[in-house]
Every structure is written in structure tokens, then in C-alpha cells.
mmCIF file of C-alpha atoms and ligand atoms in Angstrom:
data_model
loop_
_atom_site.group_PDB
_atom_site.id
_atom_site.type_symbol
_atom_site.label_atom_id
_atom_site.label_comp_id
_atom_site.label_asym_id
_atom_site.label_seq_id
_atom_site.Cartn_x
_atom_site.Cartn_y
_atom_site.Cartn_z
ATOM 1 C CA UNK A 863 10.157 -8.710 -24.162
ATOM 2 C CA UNK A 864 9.335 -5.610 -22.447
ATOM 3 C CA UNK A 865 10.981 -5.008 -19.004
ATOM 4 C CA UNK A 866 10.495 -2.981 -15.664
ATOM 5 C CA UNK A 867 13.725 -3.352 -13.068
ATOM 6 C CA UNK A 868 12.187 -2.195 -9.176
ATOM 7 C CA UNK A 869 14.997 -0.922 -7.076
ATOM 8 C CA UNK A 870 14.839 -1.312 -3.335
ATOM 9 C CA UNK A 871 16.767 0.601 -1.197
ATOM 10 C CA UNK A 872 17.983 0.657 2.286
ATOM 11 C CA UNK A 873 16.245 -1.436 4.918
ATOM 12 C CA UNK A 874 13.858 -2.350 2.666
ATOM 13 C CA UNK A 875 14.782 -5.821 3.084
ATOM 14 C CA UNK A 876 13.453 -5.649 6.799
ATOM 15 C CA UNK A 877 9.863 -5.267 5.324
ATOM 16 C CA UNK A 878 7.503 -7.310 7.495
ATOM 17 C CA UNK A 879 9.003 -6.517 10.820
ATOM 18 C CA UNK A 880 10.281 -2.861 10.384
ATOM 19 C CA UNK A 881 7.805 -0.133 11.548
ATOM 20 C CA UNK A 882 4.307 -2.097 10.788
ATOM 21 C CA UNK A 883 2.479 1.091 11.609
ATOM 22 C CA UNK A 884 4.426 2.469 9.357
ATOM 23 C CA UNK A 885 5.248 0.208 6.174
ATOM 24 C CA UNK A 886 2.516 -2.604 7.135
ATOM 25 C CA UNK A 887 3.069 -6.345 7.560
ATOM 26 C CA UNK A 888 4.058 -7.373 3.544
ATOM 27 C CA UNK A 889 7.369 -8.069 3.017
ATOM 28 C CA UNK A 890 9.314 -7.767 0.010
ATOM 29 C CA UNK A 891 9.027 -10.862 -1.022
ATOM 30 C CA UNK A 892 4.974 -10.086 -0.765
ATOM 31 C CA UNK A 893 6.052 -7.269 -2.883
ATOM 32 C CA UNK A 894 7.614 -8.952 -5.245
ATOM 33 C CA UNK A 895 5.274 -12.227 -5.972
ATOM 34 C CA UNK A 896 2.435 -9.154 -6.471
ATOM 35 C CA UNK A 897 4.784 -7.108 -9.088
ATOM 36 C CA UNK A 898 5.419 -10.780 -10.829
ATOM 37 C CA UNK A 899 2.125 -11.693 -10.990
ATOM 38 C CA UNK A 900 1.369 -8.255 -12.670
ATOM 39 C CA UNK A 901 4.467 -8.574 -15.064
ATOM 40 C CA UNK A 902 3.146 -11.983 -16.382
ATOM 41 C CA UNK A 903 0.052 -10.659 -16.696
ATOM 42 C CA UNK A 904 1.469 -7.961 -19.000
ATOM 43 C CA UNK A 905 3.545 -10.036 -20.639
ATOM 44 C CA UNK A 906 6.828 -8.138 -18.568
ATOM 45 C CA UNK A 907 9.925 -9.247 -17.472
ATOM 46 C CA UNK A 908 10.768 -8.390 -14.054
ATOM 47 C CA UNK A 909 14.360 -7.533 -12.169
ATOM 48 C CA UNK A 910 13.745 -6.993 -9.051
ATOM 49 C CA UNK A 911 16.823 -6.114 -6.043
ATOM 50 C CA UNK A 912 17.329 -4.698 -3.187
ATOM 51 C CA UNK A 913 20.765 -3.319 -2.007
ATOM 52 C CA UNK A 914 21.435 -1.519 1.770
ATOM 53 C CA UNK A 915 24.130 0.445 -1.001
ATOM 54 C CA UNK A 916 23.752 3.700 -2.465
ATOM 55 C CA UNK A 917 26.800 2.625 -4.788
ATOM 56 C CA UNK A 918 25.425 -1.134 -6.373
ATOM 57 C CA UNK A 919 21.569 1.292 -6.715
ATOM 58 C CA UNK A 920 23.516 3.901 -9.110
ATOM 59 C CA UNK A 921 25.320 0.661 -10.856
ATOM 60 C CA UNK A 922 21.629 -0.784 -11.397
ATOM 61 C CA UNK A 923 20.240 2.526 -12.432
ATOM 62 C CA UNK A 924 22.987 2.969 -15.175
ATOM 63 C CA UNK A 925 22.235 -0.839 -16.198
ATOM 64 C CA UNK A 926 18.740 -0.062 -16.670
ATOM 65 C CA UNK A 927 18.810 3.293 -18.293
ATOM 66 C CA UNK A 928 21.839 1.568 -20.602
ATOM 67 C CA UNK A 929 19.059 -0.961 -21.580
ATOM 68 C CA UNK A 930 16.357 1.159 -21.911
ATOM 69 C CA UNK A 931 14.230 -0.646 -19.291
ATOM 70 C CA UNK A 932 11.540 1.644 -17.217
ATOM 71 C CA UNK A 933 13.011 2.052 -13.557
ATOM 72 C CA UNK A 934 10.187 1.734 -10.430
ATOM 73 C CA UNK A 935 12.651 2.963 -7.160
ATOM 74 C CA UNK A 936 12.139 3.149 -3.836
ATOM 75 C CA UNK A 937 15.317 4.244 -2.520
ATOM 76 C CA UNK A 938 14.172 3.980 1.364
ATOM 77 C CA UNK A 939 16.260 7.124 2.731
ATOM 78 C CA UNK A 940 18.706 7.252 -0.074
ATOM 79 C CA UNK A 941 15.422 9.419 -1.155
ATOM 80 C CA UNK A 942 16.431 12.499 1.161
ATOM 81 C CA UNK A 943 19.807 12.465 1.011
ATOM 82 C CA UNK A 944 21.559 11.478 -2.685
ATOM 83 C CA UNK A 945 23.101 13.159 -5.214
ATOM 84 C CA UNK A 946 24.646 10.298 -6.834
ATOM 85 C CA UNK A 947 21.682 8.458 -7.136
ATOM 86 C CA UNK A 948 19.612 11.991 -9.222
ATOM 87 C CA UNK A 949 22.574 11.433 -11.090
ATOM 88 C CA UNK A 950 22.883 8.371 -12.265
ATOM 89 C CA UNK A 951 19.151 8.556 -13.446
ATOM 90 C CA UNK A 952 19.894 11.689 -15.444
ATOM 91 C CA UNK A 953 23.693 10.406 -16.677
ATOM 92 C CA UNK A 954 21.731 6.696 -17.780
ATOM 93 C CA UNK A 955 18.686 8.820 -18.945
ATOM 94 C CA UNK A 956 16.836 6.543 -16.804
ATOM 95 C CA UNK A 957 13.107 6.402 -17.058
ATOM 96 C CA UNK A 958 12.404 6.388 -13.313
ATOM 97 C CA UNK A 959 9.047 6.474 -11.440
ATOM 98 C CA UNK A 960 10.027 7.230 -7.475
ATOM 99 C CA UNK A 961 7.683 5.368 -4.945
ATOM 100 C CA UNK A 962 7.109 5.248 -1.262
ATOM 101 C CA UNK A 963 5.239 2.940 0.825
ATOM 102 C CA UNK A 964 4.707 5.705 3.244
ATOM 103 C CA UNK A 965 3.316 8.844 2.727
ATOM 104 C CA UNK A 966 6.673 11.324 3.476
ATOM 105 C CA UNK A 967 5.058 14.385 3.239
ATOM 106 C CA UNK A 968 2.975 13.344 6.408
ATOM 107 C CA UNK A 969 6.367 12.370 8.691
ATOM 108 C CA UNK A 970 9.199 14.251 9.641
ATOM 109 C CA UNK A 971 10.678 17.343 7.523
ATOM 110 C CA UNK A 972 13.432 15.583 6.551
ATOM 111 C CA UNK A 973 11.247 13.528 4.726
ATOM 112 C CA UNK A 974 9.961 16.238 2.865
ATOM 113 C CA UNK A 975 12.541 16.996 0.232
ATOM 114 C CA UNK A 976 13.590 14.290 -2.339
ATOM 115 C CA UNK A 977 16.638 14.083 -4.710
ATOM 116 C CA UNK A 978 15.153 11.795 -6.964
ATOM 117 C CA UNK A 979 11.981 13.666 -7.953
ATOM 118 C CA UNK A 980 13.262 16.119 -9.937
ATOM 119 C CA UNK A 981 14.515 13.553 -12.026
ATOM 120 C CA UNK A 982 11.833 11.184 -12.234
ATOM 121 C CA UNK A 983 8.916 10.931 -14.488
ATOM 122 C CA UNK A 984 6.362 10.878 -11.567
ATOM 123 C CA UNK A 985 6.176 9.993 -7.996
ATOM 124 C CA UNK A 986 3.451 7.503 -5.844
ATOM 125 C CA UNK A 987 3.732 7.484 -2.701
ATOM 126 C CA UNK A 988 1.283 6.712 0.484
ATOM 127 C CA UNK A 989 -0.759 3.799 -1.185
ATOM 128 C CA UNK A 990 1.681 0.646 0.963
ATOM 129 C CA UNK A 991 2.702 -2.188 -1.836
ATOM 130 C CA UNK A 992 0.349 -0.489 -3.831
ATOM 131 C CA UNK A 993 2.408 2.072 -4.962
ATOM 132 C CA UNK A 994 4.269 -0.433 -6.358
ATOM 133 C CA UNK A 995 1.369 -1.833 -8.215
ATOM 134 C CA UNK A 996 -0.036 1.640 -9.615
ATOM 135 C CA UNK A 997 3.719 2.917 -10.652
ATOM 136 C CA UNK A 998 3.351 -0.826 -13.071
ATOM 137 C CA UNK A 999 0.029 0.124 -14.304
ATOM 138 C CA UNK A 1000 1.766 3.721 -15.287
ATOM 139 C CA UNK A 1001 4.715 2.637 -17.155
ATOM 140 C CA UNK A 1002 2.729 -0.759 -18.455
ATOM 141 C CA UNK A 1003 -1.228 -0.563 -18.494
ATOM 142 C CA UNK A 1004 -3.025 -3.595 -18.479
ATOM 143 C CA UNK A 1005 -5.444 -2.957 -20.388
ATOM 144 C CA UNK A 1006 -5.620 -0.039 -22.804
ATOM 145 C CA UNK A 1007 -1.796 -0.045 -24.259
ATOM 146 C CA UNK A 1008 -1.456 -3.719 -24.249
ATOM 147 C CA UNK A 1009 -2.330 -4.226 -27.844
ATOM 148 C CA UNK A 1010 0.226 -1.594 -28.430
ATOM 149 C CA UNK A 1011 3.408 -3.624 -27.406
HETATM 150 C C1 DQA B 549 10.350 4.993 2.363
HETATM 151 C C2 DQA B 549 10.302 6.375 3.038
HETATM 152 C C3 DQA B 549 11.702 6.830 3.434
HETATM 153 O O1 DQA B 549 11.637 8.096 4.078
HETATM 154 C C4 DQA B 549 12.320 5.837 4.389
HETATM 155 O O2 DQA B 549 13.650 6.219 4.688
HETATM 156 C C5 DQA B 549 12.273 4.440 3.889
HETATM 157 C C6 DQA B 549 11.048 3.966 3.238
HETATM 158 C C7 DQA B 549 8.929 4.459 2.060
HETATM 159 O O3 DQA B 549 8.826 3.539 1.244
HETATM 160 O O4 DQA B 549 7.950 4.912 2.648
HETATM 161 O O5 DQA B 549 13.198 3.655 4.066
HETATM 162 O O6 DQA B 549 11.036 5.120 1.124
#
């Protein structure tokens, strides 16, 4: 069976309560019964974690890439600030999509600049839980590719 593994990073596990104007009122269990709804649907299996530790995300991104399952991240601030975790995704030739809830590029600078990117195979960003959503429908379509698989 085809597989997707969504990463969570730091303080996403306060989802609900942290920020609202920022990261809205879903949590990540929200996030998660959406992305499992949309993996049955697609006939994908779904890991989904969250760690507050840069060290257990590189340890899931080199279990992924080792298995050859697609990699949807949001490593919360991890984003700005890791080298470890741009290298474990190009050490486990991880496929990686990078997502935000927020849109960075319209917050603070240090927001601005991203480890991960340059080592991803896209980025979505801005769109809430729906980034989520739209990085599934990139690395699994519903529709056109299923036949495909
Ligand atoms: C975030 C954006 C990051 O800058 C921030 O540190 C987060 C969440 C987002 O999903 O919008 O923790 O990754």
C-alpha cells in the first residue's frame, strides 16, 4: 500500500489554542482525521507524529526516506533554524513537500528564510489545514493518477 508519513514539529501539538489569529482554531487532531479521511479515500496509509524534537524529526525523516514513503513536514520553527533536519532529507533522499499553516513570508524576517526548502520538492504554505490537504493531492491525486497505483 502506498504511504505518506506528515511530520509535525514544535508546538504544533498546541494547535487549537496557540495563536488562533494566527494558526486558526483546528487542532491536530482536526488535522489529522482530515489527512485520514483523504488517505482512505486514496487508498493511503497514513503515519502521522508530532515531536517538540529536532532529533526524533531527523530519525523519522531517515525512516521515511529509508522506506521510500513521500514526506509532508511542517517543522513549526525547526523551519528557520536547522541544518540537521535539510540534512537528513538529503542523506535519506527523502521526498519531502514543506508546509506551513501560516503564510511566513507575511510575518517576521526571521520567518523568511527556510532550511528545508532547498531540499524539498515544493513548498505550500498560507492555505491553514489546507496546506496539508493540497501537499496530499500533490504527492497522491485523487483523481487523475489513481488508476495509476
Ligand atoms: C509554522 C510557521 C513557523 O514559522 C512557526 O514557527 C510554526 C508554525 C506554520 O505552520 O505556519 O511553529 O510552521
Amino acid at each position: 500500500m502506498p504511504a505518506v508519513h506528515v511530520l509535525n514539529g514544535p508546538n504544533l501539538n498546541l494547535l487549537g489554542a496557540r495563536e488562533p489569529q494566527t494558526y486558526g482554531t483546528a487542532t491536530l487532531a482536526d488535522i489529522e482525521a482530515d489527512l485520514r479521511a483523504a488517505c482512505k479515500m486514496r487508498g493511503v496509509d497514513l503515519v502521522f507524529r508530532q515531536s517538540n524534537n529536532e532529533g526524533e524529526l531527523v530519525t523519522w525523516i531517515q525512516e521515511a526516506g529509508a522506506q521510500g514513503a513521500p514526506v509532508i513536514l511542517n517543522a513549526g520553527a525547526y523551519t528557520h533554524t536547522s541544518i540537521a533536519l535539510h540534512d537528513a532529507i538529503r542523506g535519506a533522499k527523502a521526498r519531502v513537500i514543506e508546509v506551513h499553516l501560516s503564510n511566513v513570508h507575511a510575518r517576521e524576517a526571521f520567518r523568511h528564510h527556510s532550511t528545508i526548502s532547498a531540499v524539498a520538492e515544493g513548498v505550500i504554505l498560507g492555505f491553514g489545514p489546507r496546506s496539508y490537504a493540497l501537499a496530499l493531492e500533490a504527492f497522491y491525486p485523487a483523481n487523475i493518477e489513481k488508476k495509476k497505483r
